[in-house]
PDB file of C-alpha atoms in Angstrom:
ATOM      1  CA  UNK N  28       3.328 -28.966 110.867  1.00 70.00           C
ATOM      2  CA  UNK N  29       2.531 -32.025 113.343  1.00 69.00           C
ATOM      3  CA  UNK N  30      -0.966 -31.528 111.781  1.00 75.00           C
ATOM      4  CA  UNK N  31       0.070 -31.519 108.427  1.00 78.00           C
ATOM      5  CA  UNK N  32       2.236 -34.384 108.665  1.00 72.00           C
ATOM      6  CA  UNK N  33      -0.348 -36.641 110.975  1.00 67.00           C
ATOM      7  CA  UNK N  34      -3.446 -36.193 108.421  1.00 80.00           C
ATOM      8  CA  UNK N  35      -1.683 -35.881 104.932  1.00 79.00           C
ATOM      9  CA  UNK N  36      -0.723 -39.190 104.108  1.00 85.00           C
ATOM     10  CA  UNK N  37       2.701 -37.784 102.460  1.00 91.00           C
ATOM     11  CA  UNK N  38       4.763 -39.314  99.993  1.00 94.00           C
ATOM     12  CA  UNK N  39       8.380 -38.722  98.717  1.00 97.00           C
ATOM     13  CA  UNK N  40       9.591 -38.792  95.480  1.00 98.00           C
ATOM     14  CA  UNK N  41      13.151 -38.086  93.981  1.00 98.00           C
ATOM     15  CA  UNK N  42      14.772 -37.021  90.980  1.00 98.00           C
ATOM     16  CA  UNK N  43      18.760 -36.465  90.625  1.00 98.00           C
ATOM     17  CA  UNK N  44      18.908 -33.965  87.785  1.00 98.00           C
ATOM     18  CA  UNK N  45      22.332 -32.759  85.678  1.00 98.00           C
ATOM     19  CA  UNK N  46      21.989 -29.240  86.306  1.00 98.00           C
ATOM     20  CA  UNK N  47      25.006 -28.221  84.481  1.00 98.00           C
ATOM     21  CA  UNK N  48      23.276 -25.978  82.324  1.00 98.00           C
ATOM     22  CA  UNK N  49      20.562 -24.094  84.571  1.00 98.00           C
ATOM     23  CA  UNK N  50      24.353 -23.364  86.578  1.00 98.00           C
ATOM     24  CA  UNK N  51      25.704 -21.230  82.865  1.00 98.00           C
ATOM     25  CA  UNK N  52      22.142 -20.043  82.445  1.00 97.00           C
ATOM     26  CA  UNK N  53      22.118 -18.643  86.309  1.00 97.00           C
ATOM     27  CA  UNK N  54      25.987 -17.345  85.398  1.00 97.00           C
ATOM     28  CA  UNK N  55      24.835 -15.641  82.098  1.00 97.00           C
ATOM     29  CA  UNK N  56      21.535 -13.735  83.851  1.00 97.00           C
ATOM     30  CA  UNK N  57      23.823 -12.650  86.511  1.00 96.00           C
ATOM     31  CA  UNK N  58      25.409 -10.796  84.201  1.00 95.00           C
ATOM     32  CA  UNK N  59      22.321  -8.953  82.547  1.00 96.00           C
ATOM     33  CA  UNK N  60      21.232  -5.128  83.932  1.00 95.00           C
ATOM     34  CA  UNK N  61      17.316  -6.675  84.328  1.00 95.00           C
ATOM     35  CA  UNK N  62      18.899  -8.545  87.313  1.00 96.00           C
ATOM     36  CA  UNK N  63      21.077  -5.835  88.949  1.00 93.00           C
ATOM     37  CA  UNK N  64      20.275  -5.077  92.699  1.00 89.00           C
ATOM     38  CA  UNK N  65      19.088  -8.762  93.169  1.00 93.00           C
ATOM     39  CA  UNK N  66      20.022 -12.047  93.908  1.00 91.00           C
ATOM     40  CA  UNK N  67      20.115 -14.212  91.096  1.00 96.00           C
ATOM     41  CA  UNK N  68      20.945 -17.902  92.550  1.00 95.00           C
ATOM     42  CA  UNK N  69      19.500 -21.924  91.721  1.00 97.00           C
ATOM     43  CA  UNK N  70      16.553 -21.080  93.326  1.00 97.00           C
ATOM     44  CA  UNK N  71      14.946 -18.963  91.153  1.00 97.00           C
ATOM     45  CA  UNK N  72      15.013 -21.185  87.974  1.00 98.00           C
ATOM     46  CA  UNK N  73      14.007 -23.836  90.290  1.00 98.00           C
ATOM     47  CA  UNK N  74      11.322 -21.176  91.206  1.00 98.00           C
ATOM     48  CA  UNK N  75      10.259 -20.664  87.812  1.00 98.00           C
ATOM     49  CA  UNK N  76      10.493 -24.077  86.261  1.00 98.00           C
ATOM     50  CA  UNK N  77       7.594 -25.321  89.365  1.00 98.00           C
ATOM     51  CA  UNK N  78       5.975 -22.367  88.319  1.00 98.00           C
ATOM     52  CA  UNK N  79       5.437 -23.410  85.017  1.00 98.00           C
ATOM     53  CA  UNK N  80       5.421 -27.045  85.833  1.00 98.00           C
ATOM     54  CA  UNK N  81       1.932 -25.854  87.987  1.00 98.00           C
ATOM     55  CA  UNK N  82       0.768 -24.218  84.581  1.00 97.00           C
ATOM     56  CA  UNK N  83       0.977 -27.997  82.990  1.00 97.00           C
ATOM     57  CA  UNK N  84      -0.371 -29.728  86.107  1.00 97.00           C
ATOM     58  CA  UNK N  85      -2.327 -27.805  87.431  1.00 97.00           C
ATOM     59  CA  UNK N  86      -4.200 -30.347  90.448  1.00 96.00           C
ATOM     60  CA  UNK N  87      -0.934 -30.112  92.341  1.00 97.00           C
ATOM     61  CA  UNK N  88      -1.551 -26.045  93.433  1.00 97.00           C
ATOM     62  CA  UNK N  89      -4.406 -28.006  94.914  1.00 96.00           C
ATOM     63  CA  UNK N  90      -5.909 -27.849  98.787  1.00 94.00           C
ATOM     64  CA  UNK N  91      -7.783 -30.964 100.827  1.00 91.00           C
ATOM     65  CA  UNK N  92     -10.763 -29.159 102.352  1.00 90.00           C
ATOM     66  CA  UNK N  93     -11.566 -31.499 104.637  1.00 86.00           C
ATOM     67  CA  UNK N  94     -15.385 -30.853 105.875  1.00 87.00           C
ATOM     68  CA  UNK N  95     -16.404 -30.999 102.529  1.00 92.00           C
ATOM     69  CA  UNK N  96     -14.355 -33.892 101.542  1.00 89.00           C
ATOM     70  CA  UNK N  97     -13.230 -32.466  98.477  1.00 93.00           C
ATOM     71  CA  UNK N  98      -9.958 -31.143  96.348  1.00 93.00           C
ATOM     72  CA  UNK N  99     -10.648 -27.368  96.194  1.00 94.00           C
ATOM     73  CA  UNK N 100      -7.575 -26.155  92.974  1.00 95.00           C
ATOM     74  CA  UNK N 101      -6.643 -23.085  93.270  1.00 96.00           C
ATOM     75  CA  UNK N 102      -5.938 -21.057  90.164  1.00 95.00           C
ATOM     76  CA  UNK N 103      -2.698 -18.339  91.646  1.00 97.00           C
ATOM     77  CA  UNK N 104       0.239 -19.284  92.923  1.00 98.00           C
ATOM     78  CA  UNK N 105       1.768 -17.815  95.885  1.00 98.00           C
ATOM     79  CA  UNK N 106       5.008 -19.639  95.975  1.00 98.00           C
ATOM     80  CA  UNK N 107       6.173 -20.648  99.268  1.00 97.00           C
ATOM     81  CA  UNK N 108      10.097 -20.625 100.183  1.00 96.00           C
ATOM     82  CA  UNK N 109      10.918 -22.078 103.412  1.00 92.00           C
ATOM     83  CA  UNK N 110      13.143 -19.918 105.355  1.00 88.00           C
ATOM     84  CA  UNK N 111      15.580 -20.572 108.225  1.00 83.00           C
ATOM     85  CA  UNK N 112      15.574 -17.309 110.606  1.00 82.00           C
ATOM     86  CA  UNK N 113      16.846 -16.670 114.002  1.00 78.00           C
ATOM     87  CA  UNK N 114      13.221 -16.859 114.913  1.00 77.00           C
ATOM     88  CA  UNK N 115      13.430 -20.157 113.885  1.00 82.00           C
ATOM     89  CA  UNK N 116      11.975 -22.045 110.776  1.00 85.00           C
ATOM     90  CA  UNK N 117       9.546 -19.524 108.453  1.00 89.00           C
ATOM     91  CA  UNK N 118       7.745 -19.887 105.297  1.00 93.00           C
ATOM     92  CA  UNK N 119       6.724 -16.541 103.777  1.00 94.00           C
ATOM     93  CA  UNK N 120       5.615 -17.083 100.202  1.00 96.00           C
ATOM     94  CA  UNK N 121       5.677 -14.889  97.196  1.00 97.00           C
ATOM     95  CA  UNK N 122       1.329 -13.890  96.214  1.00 97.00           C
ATOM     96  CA  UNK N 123       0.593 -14.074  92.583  1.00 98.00           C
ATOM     97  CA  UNK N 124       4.480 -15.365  91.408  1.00 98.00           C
ATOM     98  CA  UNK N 125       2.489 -16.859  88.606  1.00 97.00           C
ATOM     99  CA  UNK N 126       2.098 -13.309  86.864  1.00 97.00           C
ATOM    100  CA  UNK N 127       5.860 -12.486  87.863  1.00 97.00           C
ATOM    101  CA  UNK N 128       8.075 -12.142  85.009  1.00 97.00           C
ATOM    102  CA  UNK N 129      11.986 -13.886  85.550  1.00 97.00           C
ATOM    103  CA  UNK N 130      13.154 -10.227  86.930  1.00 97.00           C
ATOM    104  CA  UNK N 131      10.225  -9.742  89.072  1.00 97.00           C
ATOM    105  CA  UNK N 132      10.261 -13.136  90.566  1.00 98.00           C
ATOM    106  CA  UNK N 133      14.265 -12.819  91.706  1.00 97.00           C
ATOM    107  CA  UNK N 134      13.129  -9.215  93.182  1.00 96.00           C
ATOM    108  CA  UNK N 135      10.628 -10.893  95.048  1.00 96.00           C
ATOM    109  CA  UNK N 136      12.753 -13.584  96.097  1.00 96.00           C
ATOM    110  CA  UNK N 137      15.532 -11.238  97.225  1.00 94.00           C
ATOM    111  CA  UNK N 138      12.745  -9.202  99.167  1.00 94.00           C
ATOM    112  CA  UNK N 139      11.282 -12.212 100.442  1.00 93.00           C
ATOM    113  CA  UNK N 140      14.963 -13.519 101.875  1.00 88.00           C
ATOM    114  CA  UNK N 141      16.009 -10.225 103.397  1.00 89.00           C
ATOM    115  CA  UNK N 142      13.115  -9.772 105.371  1.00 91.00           C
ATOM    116  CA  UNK N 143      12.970 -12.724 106.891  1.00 88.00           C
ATOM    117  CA  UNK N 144      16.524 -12.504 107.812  1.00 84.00           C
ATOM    118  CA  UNK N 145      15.987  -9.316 109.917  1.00 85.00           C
ATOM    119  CA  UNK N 146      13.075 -11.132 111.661  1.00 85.00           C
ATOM    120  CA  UNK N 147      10.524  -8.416 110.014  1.00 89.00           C
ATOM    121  CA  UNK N 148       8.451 -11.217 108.543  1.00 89.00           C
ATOM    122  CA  UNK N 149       4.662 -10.412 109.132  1.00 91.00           C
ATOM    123  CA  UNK N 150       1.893 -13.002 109.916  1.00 90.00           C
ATOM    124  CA  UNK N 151       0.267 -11.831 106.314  1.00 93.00           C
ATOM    125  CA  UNK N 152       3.605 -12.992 104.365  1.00 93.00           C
ATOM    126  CA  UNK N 153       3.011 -16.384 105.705  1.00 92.00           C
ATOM    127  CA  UNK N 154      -0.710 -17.112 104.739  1.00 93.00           C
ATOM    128  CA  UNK N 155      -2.354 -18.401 101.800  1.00 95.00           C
ATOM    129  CA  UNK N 156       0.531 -20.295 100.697  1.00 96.00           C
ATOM    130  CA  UNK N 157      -0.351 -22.958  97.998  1.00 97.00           C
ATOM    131  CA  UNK N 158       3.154 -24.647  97.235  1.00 98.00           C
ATOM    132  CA  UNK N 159       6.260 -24.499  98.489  1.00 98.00           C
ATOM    133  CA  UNK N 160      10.091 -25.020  98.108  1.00 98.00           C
ATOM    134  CA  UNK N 161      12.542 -25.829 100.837  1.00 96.00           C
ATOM    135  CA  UNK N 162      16.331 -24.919  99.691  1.00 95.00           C
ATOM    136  CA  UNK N 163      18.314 -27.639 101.733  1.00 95.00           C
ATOM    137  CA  UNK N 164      21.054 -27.538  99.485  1.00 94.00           C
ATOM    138  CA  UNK N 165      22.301 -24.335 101.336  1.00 92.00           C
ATOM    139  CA  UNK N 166      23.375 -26.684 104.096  1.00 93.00           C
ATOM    140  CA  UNK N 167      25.322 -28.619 102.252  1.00 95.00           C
ATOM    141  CA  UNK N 168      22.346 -31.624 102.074  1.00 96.00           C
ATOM    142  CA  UNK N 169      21.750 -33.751  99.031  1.00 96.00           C
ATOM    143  CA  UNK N 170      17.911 -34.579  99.697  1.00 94.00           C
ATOM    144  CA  UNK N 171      15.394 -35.431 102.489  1.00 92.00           C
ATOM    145  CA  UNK N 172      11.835 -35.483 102.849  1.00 94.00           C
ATOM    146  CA  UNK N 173       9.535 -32.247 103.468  1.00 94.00           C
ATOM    147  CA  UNK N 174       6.552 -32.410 105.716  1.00 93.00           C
ATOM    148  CA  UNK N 175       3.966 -29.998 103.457  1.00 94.00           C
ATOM    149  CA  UNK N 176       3.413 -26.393 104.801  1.00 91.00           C
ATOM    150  CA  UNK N 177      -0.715 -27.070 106.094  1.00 90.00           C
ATOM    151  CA  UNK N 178      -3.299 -26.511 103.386  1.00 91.00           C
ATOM    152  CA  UNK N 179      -0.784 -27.119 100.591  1.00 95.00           C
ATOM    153  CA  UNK N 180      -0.749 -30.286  98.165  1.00 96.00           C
ATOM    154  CA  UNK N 181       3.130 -30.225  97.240  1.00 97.00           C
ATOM    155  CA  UNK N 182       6.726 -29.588  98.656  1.00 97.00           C
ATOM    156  CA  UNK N 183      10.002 -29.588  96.648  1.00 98.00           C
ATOM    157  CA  UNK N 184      13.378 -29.598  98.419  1.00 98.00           C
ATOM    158  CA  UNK N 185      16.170 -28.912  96.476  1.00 97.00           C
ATOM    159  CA  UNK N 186      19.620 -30.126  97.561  1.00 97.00           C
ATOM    160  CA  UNK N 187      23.263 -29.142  96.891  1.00 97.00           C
ATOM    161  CA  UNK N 188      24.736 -28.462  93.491  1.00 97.00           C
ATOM    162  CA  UNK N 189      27.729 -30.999  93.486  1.00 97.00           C
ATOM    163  CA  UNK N 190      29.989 -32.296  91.135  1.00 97.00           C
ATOM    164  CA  UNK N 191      29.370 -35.651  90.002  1.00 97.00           C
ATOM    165  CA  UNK N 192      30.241 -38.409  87.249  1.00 97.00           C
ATOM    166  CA  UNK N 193      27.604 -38.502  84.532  1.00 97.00           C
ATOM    167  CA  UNK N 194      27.110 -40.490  81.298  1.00 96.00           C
ATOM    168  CA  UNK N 195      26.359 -38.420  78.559  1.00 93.00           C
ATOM    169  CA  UNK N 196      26.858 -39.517  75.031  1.00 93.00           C
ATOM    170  CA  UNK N 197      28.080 -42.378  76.512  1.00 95.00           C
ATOM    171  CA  UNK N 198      30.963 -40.965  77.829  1.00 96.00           C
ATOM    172  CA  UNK N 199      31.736 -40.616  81.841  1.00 97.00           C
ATOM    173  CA  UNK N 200      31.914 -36.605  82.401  1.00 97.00           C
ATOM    174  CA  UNK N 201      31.959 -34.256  85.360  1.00 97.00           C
ATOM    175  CA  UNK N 202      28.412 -32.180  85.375  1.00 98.00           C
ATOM    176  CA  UNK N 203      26.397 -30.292  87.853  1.00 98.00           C
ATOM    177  CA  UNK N 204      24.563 -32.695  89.672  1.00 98.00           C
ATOM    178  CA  UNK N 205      21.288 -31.811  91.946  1.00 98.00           C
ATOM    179  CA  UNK N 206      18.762 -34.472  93.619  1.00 98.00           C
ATOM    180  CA  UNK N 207      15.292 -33.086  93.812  1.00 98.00           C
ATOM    181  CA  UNK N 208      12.684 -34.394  96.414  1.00 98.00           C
ATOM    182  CA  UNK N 209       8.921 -33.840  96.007  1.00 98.00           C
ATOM    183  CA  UNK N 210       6.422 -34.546  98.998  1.00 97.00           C
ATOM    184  CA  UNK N 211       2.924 -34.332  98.234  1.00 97.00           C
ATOM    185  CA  UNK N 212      -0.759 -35.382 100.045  1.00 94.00           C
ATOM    186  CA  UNK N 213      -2.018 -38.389  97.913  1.00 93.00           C
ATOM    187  CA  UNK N 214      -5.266 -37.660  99.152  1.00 93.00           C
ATOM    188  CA  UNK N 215      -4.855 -34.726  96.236  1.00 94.00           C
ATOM    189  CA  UNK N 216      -2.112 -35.955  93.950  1.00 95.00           C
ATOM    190  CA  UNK N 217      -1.508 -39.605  93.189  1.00 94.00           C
ATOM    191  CA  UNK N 218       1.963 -41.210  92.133  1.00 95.00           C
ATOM    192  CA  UNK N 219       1.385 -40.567  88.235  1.00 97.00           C
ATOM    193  CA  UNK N 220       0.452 -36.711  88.628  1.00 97.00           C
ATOM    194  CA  UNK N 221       3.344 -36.334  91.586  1.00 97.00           C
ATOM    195  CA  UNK N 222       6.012 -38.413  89.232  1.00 98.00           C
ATOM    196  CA  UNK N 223       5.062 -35.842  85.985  1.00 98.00           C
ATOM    197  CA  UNK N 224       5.569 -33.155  87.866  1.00 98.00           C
ATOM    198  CA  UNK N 225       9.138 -34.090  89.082  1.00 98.00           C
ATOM    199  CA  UNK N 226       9.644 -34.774  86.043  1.00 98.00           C
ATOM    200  CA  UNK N 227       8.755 -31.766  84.124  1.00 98.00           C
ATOM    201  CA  UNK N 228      10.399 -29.661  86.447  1.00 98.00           C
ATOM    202  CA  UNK N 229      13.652 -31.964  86.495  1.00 98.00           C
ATOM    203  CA  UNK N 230      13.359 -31.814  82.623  1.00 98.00           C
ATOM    204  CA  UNK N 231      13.480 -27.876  82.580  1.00 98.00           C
ATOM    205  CA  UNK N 232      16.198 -27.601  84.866  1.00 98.00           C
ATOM    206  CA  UNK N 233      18.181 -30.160  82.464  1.00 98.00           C
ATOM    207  CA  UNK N 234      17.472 -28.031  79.541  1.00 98.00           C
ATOM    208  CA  UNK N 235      16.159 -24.505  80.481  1.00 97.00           C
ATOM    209  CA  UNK N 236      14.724 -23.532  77.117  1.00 96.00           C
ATOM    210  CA  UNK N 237      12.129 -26.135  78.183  1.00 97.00           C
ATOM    211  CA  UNK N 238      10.539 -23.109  80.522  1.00 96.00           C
ATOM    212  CA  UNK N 239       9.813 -20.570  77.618  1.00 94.00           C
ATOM    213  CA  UNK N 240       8.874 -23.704  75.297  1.00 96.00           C
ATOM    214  CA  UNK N 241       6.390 -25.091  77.947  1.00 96.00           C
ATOM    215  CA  UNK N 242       5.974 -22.011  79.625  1.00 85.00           C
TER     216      UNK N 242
END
């Protein structure tokens, strides 16, 4: 990580997002038998929209390889989720959570969670990561700003669900509220492709019938 965040020239974006409805989306797939067993939170819509908010923009599932001076994309996903363990800070990642469908990826998640809970986390969980989330929000944080795992592009933190004033219609309302950070390695993606990627991903979380239209 001191690596990482000493030759990545990083830079921090953020996006507060209403949320309102990926929070009745997450309440209606709780109640659906393809999700019993698992853990069906935030995170995994969050999950899914970067997922298909890497299909769009592809360059930020992207690596710096650094003796050849070139951007080497890679063309899988295995979907890093930063987790905090009593063996201190982890990041095991999900392989292939592109081809996941929604019930697959929460299995994976809840898998993913579990095991680095009981401290069974192997070395081969943690490599070959390509982009990551960090779920701050869990400790009751609104935003901050990621140092990328090493040999990845892109890192989005997502902070607490609160409630908060919002204009819609023109009218002041209570809504979900979430602020979204993205870090990324300009080196690989510039403020334009960083910026449309927050955005697309904030967009789907606003309205998450974006992810099958885009997706």
């Amino acid at each position: 990580m001191v690596a990482s965040a000493f030759t990545a020239p990083h830079v921090t974006e953020f996006l507060q997002v209403d949320v309102t409805a990926t929070m009745e989306a997450v309440a209606r797939l709780r109640a659906m038998e393809e999700f019993a067993g698992v853990k069906v939170s935030p995170l995994l819509l969050v999950a899914k929209a970067l997922l298909v908010a890497v299909r769009r923009r592809p360059m930020v599932n992207s690596t710096w390889d650094e003796a050849a001076q070139e951007i080497v994309v890679k063309h899988y996903v295995n979907l890093g989720i930063a987790a905090a363990t009593p063996r201190g800070l982890l990041v095991p990642n999900v392989k292939d959570a592109h081809a996941l469908s929604l019930p697959e990826l929460a299995a994976a998640l809840t898998s993913l969670a579990e095991t680095a809970r009981a401290g069974r986390t192997q070395p081969a969980d943690m490599a070959g990561g390509t982009i990551t989330i960090t779920n701050v929000g869990v400790f009751g944080v609104d935003a901050g700003t990621p140092i990328l795992n090493p040999g990845e592009s892109a890192i989005l933190a997502l902070g607490q669900v609160r409630d908060l004033p919002w204009v819609v219609d023109g009218q002041i309302v209570p809504r979900k509220v979430c602020t979204l950070a993205l870090s990324f390695d300009h080196r690989v993606v510039d403020g334009e492709l960083g910026s449309l990627f927050l955005r697309d991903i904030g967009a789907m979380l606003q309205d998450p019938l974006r992810m099958l239209a885009w997706g």
